[in-house]
């Protein structure tokens, strides 16, 4: 084992202390009456590895339980159930594709001040049975002692993952192709 490998520290994501959401956007003739659903990703695992102080040799991976996605908007319970059923059964087909995963392939880090960094993370996302590379994520990373916090966002197109765009009322109300993901991930240093 090289000196670099020994110096790498692993941080484990804490889903209970994190916030990870997806926003979809309505379009079509009736979009003014529809809403832009906000969906929480409630169950995920993840880890980040890096050499402390420089964040060299950094890597990130995470796995999301697709069944855990839940509408967090203030809507009627009947509407919430309908949206969630459509999301799980028709859109994501979670019984066939239960996991969404990401693995970094390249991370570029710029130090802002001691313990704070700006990161550009490029990697492969697997969703709905399709793996696509070159997904770019912009993040701010803060490290204090044994804790790491990463905040940021990224967007993707559903059709890139062979996901059918949702349409109701004969197409008068539908969701746009783009989804926006926002995250505030808390992680702690793995104890060895």
PDB file of C-alpha atoms in Angstrom:
ATOM      1  CA  UNK A   1       0.000   0.000   0.000  1.00  0.00           C
ATOM      2  CA  UNK A   2       1.440   3.379  -1.027  1.00  0.00           C
ATOM      3  CA  UNK A   3       1.668   6.422   1.241  1.00  0.00           C
ATOM      4  CA  UNK A   4      -1.140   8.091  -0.751  1.00  0.00           C
ATOM      5  CA  UNK A   5      -3.460   5.118  -0.206  1.00  0.00           C
ATOM      6  CA  UNK A   6      -2.790   5.184   3.543  1.00  0.00           C
ATOM      7  CA  UNK A   7      -3.556   8.906   3.724  1.00  0.00           C
ATOM      8  CA  UNK A   8      -6.999   8.616   2.105  1.00  0.00           C
ATOM      9  CA  UNK A   9      -9.886   9.252   4.491  1.00  0.00           C
ATOM     10  CA  UNK A  10     -13.375   7.893   3.894  1.00  0.00           C
ATOM     11  CA  UNK A  11     -16.520   9.859   4.797  1.00  0.00           C
ATOM     12  CA  UNK A  12     -19.878   8.073   5.079  1.00  0.00           C
ATOM     13  CA  UNK A  13     -23.081   9.971   4.175  1.00  0.00           C
ATOM     14  CA  UNK A  14     -25.752  10.347   6.871  1.00  0.00           C
ATOM     15  CA  UNK A  15     -29.141  10.390   5.085  1.00  0.00           C
ATOM     16  CA  UNK A  16     -30.912  11.380   8.316  1.00  0.00           C
ATOM     17  CA  UNK A  17     -28.844  14.583   8.600  1.00  0.00           C
ATOM     18  CA  UNK A  18     -28.947  15.361   4.870  1.00  0.00           C
ATOM     19  CA  UNK A  19     -31.378  16.909   2.420  1.00  0.00           C
ATOM     20  CA  UNK A  20     -31.521  15.581  -1.148  1.00  0.00           C
ATOM     21  CA  UNK A  21     -34.381  16.694  -3.412  1.00  0.00           C
ATOM     22  CA  UNK A  22     -35.539  16.648  -7.030  1.00  0.00           C
ATOM     23  CA  UNK A  23     -37.740  19.245  -8.668  1.00  0.00           C
ATOM     24  CA  UNK A  24     -39.772  18.583 -11.809  1.00  0.00           C
ATOM     25  CA  UNK A  25     -41.300  21.402 -13.862  1.00  0.00           C
ATOM     26  CA  UNK A  26     -44.795  21.564 -15.390  1.00  0.00           C
ATOM     27  CA  UNK A  27     -45.416  22.668 -18.983  1.00  0.00           C
ATOM     28  CA  UNK A  28     -48.304  22.684 -21.424  1.00  0.00           C
ATOM     29  CA  UNK A  29     -51.541  24.624 -21.767  1.00  0.00           C
ATOM     30  CA  UNK A  30     -52.617  24.033 -18.140  1.00  0.00           C
ATOM     31  CA  UNK A  31     -49.165  24.419 -16.552  1.00  0.00           C
ATOM     32  CA  UNK A  32     -50.314  27.557 -14.699  1.00  0.00           C
ATOM     33  CA  UNK A  33     -52.753  25.355 -12.786  1.00  0.00           C
ATOM     34  CA  UNK A  34     -50.356  22.472 -12.245  1.00  0.00           C
ATOM     35  CA  UNK A  35     -47.419  22.593  -9.897  1.00  0.00           C
ATOM     36  CA  UNK A  36     -43.730  21.844 -10.040  1.00  0.00           C
ATOM     37  CA  UNK A  37     -43.433  18.774  -7.816  1.00  0.00           C
ATOM     38  CA  UNK A  38     -40.683  18.700  -5.189  1.00  0.00           C
ATOM     39  CA  UNK A  39     -39.571  15.190  -4.324  1.00  0.00           C
ATOM     40  CA  UNK A  40     -37.419  14.096  -1.398  1.00  0.00           C
ATOM     41  CA  UNK A  41     -34.852  11.340  -1.738  1.00  0.00           C
ATOM     42  CA  UNK A  42     -35.205   9.801   1.711  1.00  0.00           C
ATOM     43  CA  UNK A  43     -33.114   6.625   1.584  1.00  0.00           C
ATOM     44  CA  UNK A  44     -29.608   6.687   0.148  1.00  0.00           C
ATOM     45  CA  UNK A  45     -26.103   5.584   0.994  1.00  0.00           C
ATOM     46  CA  UNK A  46     -22.908   7.220  -0.098  1.00  0.00           C
ATOM     47  CA  UNK A  47     -19.288   7.859   0.582  1.00  0.00           C
ATOM     48  CA  UNK A  48     -16.543  10.288  -0.339  1.00  0.00           C
ATOM     49  CA  UNK A  49     -12.845   9.546  -0.157  1.00  0.00           C
ATOM     50  CA  UNK A  50      -9.973  12.015  -0.288  1.00  0.00           C
ATOM     51  CA  UNK A  51      -6.587  12.972   1.083  1.00  0.00           C
ATOM     52  CA  UNK A  52      -7.218  15.570   3.814  1.00  0.00           C
ATOM     53  CA  UNK A  53      -6.014  19.127   3.261  1.00  0.00           C
ATOM     54  CA  UNK A  54      -5.815  18.874  -0.522  1.00  0.00           C
ATOM     55  CA  UNK A  55      -8.747  16.629  -1.446  1.00  0.00           C
ATOM     56  CA  UNK A  56      -6.474  14.868  -3.941  1.00  0.00           C
ATOM     57  CA  UNK A  57      -7.405  11.356  -5.035  1.00  0.00           C
ATOM     58  CA  UNK A  58     -11.023  12.278  -4.316  1.00  0.00           C
ATOM     59  CA  UNK A  59     -13.908  10.016  -5.276  1.00  0.00           C
ATOM     60  CA  UNK A  60     -17.643   9.998  -4.607  1.00  0.00           C
ATOM     61  CA  UNK A  61     -20.270   7.305  -4.961  1.00  0.00           C
ATOM     62  CA  UNK A  62     -23.876   7.014  -3.878  1.00  0.00           C
ATOM     63  CA  UNK A  63     -26.855   4.698  -4.240  1.00  0.00           C
ATOM     64  CA  UNK A  64     -30.489   5.759  -3.924  1.00  0.00           C
ATOM     65  CA  UNK A  65     -33.391   3.472  -3.068  1.00  0.00           C
ATOM     66  CA  UNK A  66     -35.780   4.580  -5.858  1.00  0.00           C
ATOM     67  CA  UNK A  67     -38.827   3.512  -3.784  1.00  0.00           C
ATOM     68  CA  UNK A  68     -37.872   6.123  -1.171  1.00  0.00           C
ATOM     69  CA  UNK A  69     -38.691   9.094  -3.418  1.00  0.00           C
ATOM     70  CA  UNK A  70     -41.669  10.942  -1.918  1.00  0.00           C
ATOM     71  CA  UNK A  71     -43.563  14.146  -2.747  1.00  0.00           C
ATOM     72  CA  UNK A  72     -42.904  16.832  -0.119  1.00  0.00           C
ATOM     73  CA  UNK A  73     -45.192  19.559  -1.466  1.00  0.00           C
ATOM     74  CA  UNK A  74     -48.251  20.680   0.439  1.00  0.00           C
ATOM     75  CA  UNK A  75     -50.833  18.858  -1.699  1.00  0.00           C
ATOM     76  CA  UNK A  76     -53.968  16.845  -0.967  1.00  0.00           C
ATOM     77  CA  UNK A  77     -53.218  13.303   0.187  1.00  0.00           C
ATOM     78  CA  UNK A  78     -55.121  11.897  -2.828  1.00  0.00           C
ATOM     79  CA  UNK A  79     -52.949  13.954  -5.210  1.00  0.00           C
ATOM     80  CA  UNK A  80     -49.762  12.952  -3.348  1.00  0.00           C
ATOM     81  CA  UNK A  81     -50.624   9.236  -3.678  1.00  0.00           C
ATOM     82  CA  UNK A  82     -51.466   9.663  -7.374  1.00  0.00           C
ATOM     83  CA  UNK A  83     -48.186  11.489  -8.121  1.00  0.00           C
ATOM     84  CA  UNK A  84     -46.103   8.977  -6.136  1.00  0.00           C
ATOM     85  CA  UNK A  85     -47.807   5.965  -7.738  1.00  0.00           C
ATOM     86  CA  UNK A  86     -47.209   7.407 -11.215  1.00  0.00           C
ATOM     87  CA  UNK A  87     -43.585   8.225 -10.320  1.00  0.00           C
ATOM     88  CA  UNK A  88     -42.843   4.730  -8.984  1.00  0.00           C
ATOM     89  CA  UNK A  89     -44.956   2.610 -11.363  1.00  0.00           C
ATOM     90  CA  UNK A  90     -44.904   4.479 -14.699  1.00  0.00           C
ATOM     91  CA  UNK A  91     -41.936   6.856 -14.667  1.00  0.00           C
ATOM     92  CA  UNK A  92     -39.128   5.173 -12.687  1.00  0.00           C
ATOM     93  CA  UNK A  93     -40.545   1.621 -12.788  1.00  0.00           C
ATOM     94  CA  UNK A  94     -38.994   1.028  -9.366  1.00  0.00           C
ATOM     95  CA  UNK A  95     -40.034  -2.643  -9.244  1.00  0.00           C
ATOM     96  CA  UNK A  96     -37.721  -3.247 -12.256  1.00  0.00           C
ATOM     97  CA  UNK A  97     -35.082  -0.616 -11.425  1.00  0.00           C
ATOM     98  CA  UNK A  98     -34.912  -0.327  -7.614  1.00  0.00           C
ATOM     99  CA  UNK A  99     -31.624   1.601  -7.433  1.00  0.00           C
ATOM    100  CA  UNK A 100     -30.224   4.844  -8.832  1.00  0.00           C
ATOM    101  CA  UNK A 101     -26.442   5.072  -8.502  1.00  0.00           C
ATOM    102  CA  UNK A 102     -23.587   7.479  -9.186  1.00  0.00           C
ATOM    103  CA  UNK A 103     -19.828   6.922  -9.352  1.00  0.00           C
ATOM    104  CA  UNK A 104     -17.377   9.759  -9.905  1.00  0.00           C
ATOM    105  CA  UNK A 105     -14.815   9.425 -12.694  1.00  0.00           C
ATOM    106  CA  UNK A 106     -13.075  12.801 -12.274  1.00  0.00           C
ATOM    107  CA  UNK A 107     -13.064  15.418  -9.507  1.00  0.00           C
ATOM    108  CA  UNK A 108     -11.441  18.833  -9.738  1.00  0.00           C
ATOM    109  CA  UNK A 109     -11.100  20.708  -6.448  1.00  0.00           C
ATOM    110  CA  UNK A 110     -10.263  24.363  -5.791  1.00  0.00           C
ATOM    111  CA  UNK A 111      -9.488  25.464  -2.232  1.00  0.00           C
ATOM    112  CA  UNK A 112     -11.425  28.577  -1.162  1.00  0.00           C
ATOM    113  CA  UNK A 113     -10.035  28.843   2.389  1.00  0.00           C
ATOM    114  CA  UNK A 114      -8.806  26.276   4.916  1.00  0.00           C
ATOM    115  CA  UNK A 115     -11.461  23.543   5.159  1.00  0.00           C
ATOM    116  CA  UNK A 116     -13.660  24.928   2.310  1.00  0.00           C
ATOM    117  CA  UNK A 117     -13.496  23.843  -1.295  1.00  0.00           C
ATOM    118  CA  UNK A 118     -15.278  24.193  -4.608  1.00  0.00           C
ATOM    119  CA  UNK A 119     -15.573  20.887  -6.476  1.00  0.00           C
ATOM    120  CA  UNK A 120     -16.536  19.890  -9.988  1.00  0.00           C
ATOM    121  CA  UNK A 121     -17.526  16.232  -9.946  1.00  0.00           C
ATOM    122  CA  UNK A 122     -17.930  14.309 -13.181  1.00  0.00           C
ATOM    123  CA  UNK A 123     -19.253  10.786 -13.165  1.00  0.00           C
ATOM    124  CA  UNK A 124     -21.582   8.052 -14.315  1.00  0.00           C
ATOM    125  CA  UNK A 125     -25.237   7.945 -13.271  1.00  0.00           C
ATOM    126  CA  UNK A 126     -27.274   4.769 -13.615  1.00  0.00           C
ATOM    127  CA  UNK A 127     -31.038   5.255 -13.552  1.00  0.00           C
ATOM    128  CA  UNK A 128     -33.942   3.338 -15.065  1.00  0.00           C
ATOM    129  CA  UNK A 129     -31.507   0.693 -16.352  1.00  0.00           C
ATOM    130  CA  UNK A 130     -29.412   3.230 -18.317  1.00  0.00           C
ATOM    131  CA  UNK A 131     -25.855   4.291 -17.442  1.00  0.00           C
ATOM    132  CA  UNK A 132     -24.615   7.598 -18.799  1.00  0.00           C
ATOM    133  CA  UNK A 133     -21.244   9.187 -18.185  1.00  0.00           C
ATOM    134  CA  UNK A 134     -20.269  12.813 -18.154  1.00  0.00           C
ATOM    135  CA  UNK A 135     -22.803  14.002 -15.554  1.00  0.00           C
ATOM    136  CA  UNK A 136     -21.402  17.239 -14.049  1.00  0.00           C
ATOM    137  CA  UNK A 137     -22.100  18.197 -10.453  1.00  0.00           C
ATOM    138  CA  UNK A 138     -21.000  21.503  -8.902  1.00  0.00           C
ATOM    139  CA  UNK A 139     -20.502  21.384  -5.126  1.00  0.00           C
ATOM    140  CA  UNK A 140     -19.210  23.367  -2.176  1.00  0.00           C
ATOM    141  CA  UNK A 141     -17.422  21.140   0.326  1.00  0.00           C
ATOM    142  CA  UNK A 142     -16.716  22.015   3.945  1.00  0.00           C
ATOM    143  CA  UNK A 143     -14.580  19.838   6.217  1.00  0.00           C
ATOM    144  CA  UNK A 144     -14.475  20.440   9.969  1.00  0.00           C
ATOM    145  CA  UNK A 145     -12.717  17.780  12.012  1.00  0.00           C
ATOM    146  CA  UNK A 146     -14.381  14.440  11.302  1.00  0.00           C
ATOM    147  CA  UNK A 147     -17.356  15.998   9.507  1.00  0.00           C
ATOM    148  CA  UNK A 148     -17.846  16.757   5.840  1.00  0.00           C
ATOM    149  CA  UNK A 149     -20.724  18.730   4.342  1.00  0.00           C
ATOM    150  CA  UNK A 150     -21.328  19.022   0.588  1.00  0.00           C
ATOM    151  CA  UNK A 151     -23.941  21.289  -0.981  1.00  0.00           C
ATOM    152  CA  UNK A 152     -24.764  21.801  -4.621  1.00  0.00           C
ATOM    153  CA  UNK A 153     -26.977  20.895  -7.521  1.00  0.00           C
ATOM    154  CA  UNK A 154     -27.139  19.310 -10.944  1.00  0.00           C
ATOM    155  CA  UNK A 155     -29.669  18.806 -13.709  1.00  0.00           C
ATOM    156  CA  UNK A 156     -30.429  15.976 -16.083  1.00  0.00           C
ATOM    157  CA  UNK A 157     -32.892  15.068 -18.795  1.00  0.00           C
ATOM    158  CA  UNK A 158     -35.280  12.188 -18.158  1.00  0.00           C
ATOM    159  CA  UNK A 159     -35.254  11.111 -21.813  1.00  0.00           C
ATOM    160  CA  UNK A 160     -31.478  10.491 -21.552  1.00  0.00           C
ATOM    161  CA  UNK A 161     -32.445   7.583 -19.259  1.00  0.00           C
ATOM    162  CA  UNK A 162     -35.301   6.246 -21.422  1.00  0.00           C
ATOM    163  CA  UNK A 163     -37.892   7.692 -19.036  1.00  0.00           C
ATOM    164  CA  UNK A 164     -41.280   8.516 -20.521  1.00  0.00           C
ATOM    165  CA  UNK A 165     -42.342  12.099 -19.875  1.00  0.00           C
ATOM    166  CA  UNK A 166     -45.500  12.282 -17.752  1.00  0.00           C
ATOM    167  CA  UNK A 167     -48.550  13.787 -19.424  1.00  0.00           C
ATOM    168  CA  UNK A 168     -52.121  14.148 -18.127  1.00  0.00           C
ATOM    169  CA  UNK A 169     -55.336  15.774 -19.352  1.00  0.00           C
ATOM    170  CA  UNK A 170     -54.625  14.747 -22.948  1.00  0.00           C
ATOM    171  CA  UNK A 171     -51.222  16.455 -22.911  1.00  0.00           C
ATOM    172  CA  UNK A 172     -52.565  19.794 -21.650  1.00  0.00           C
ATOM    173  CA  UNK A 173     -50.439  19.303 -18.510  1.00  0.00           C
ATOM    174  CA  UNK A 174     -47.102  17.534 -18.655  1.00  0.00           C
ATOM    175  CA  UNK A 175     -43.701  17.561 -17.027  1.00  0.00           C
ATOM    176  CA  UNK A 176     -40.677  19.013 -18.777  1.00  0.00           C
ATOM    177  CA  UNK A 177     -37.739  16.772 -19.615  1.00  0.00           C
ATOM    178  CA  UNK A 178     -35.294  18.498 -17.231  1.00  0.00           C
ATOM    179  CA  UNK A 179     -35.097  17.607 -13.538  1.00  0.00           C
ATOM    180  CA  UNK A 180     -33.111  19.667 -11.025  1.00  0.00           C
ATOM    181  CA  UNK A 181     -31.431  17.900  -8.095  1.00  0.00           C
ATOM    182  CA  UNK A 182     -30.330  19.845  -5.006  1.00  0.00           C
ATOM    183  CA  UNK A 183     -28.335  18.391  -2.139  1.00  0.00           C
ATOM    184  CA  UNK A 184     -26.976  19.239   1.290  1.00  0.00           C
ATOM    185  CA  UNK A 185     -25.194  16.055   2.330  1.00  0.00           C
ATOM    186  CA  UNK A 186     -23.750  15.547   5.801  1.00  0.00           C
ATOM    187  CA  UNK A 187     -21.087  12.872   6.239  1.00  0.00           C
ATOM    188  CA  UNK A 188     -18.805  11.692   9.010  1.00  0.00           C
ATOM    189  CA  UNK A 189     -15.347  10.205   8.914  1.00  0.00           C
ATOM    190  CA  UNK A 190     -15.311   6.435   8.955  1.00  0.00           C
ATOM    191  CA  UNK A 191     -13.903   5.101  12.196  1.00  0.00           C
ATOM    192  CA  UNK A 192     -11.285   2.379  11.759  1.00  0.00           C
TER     193      UNK A 192
END
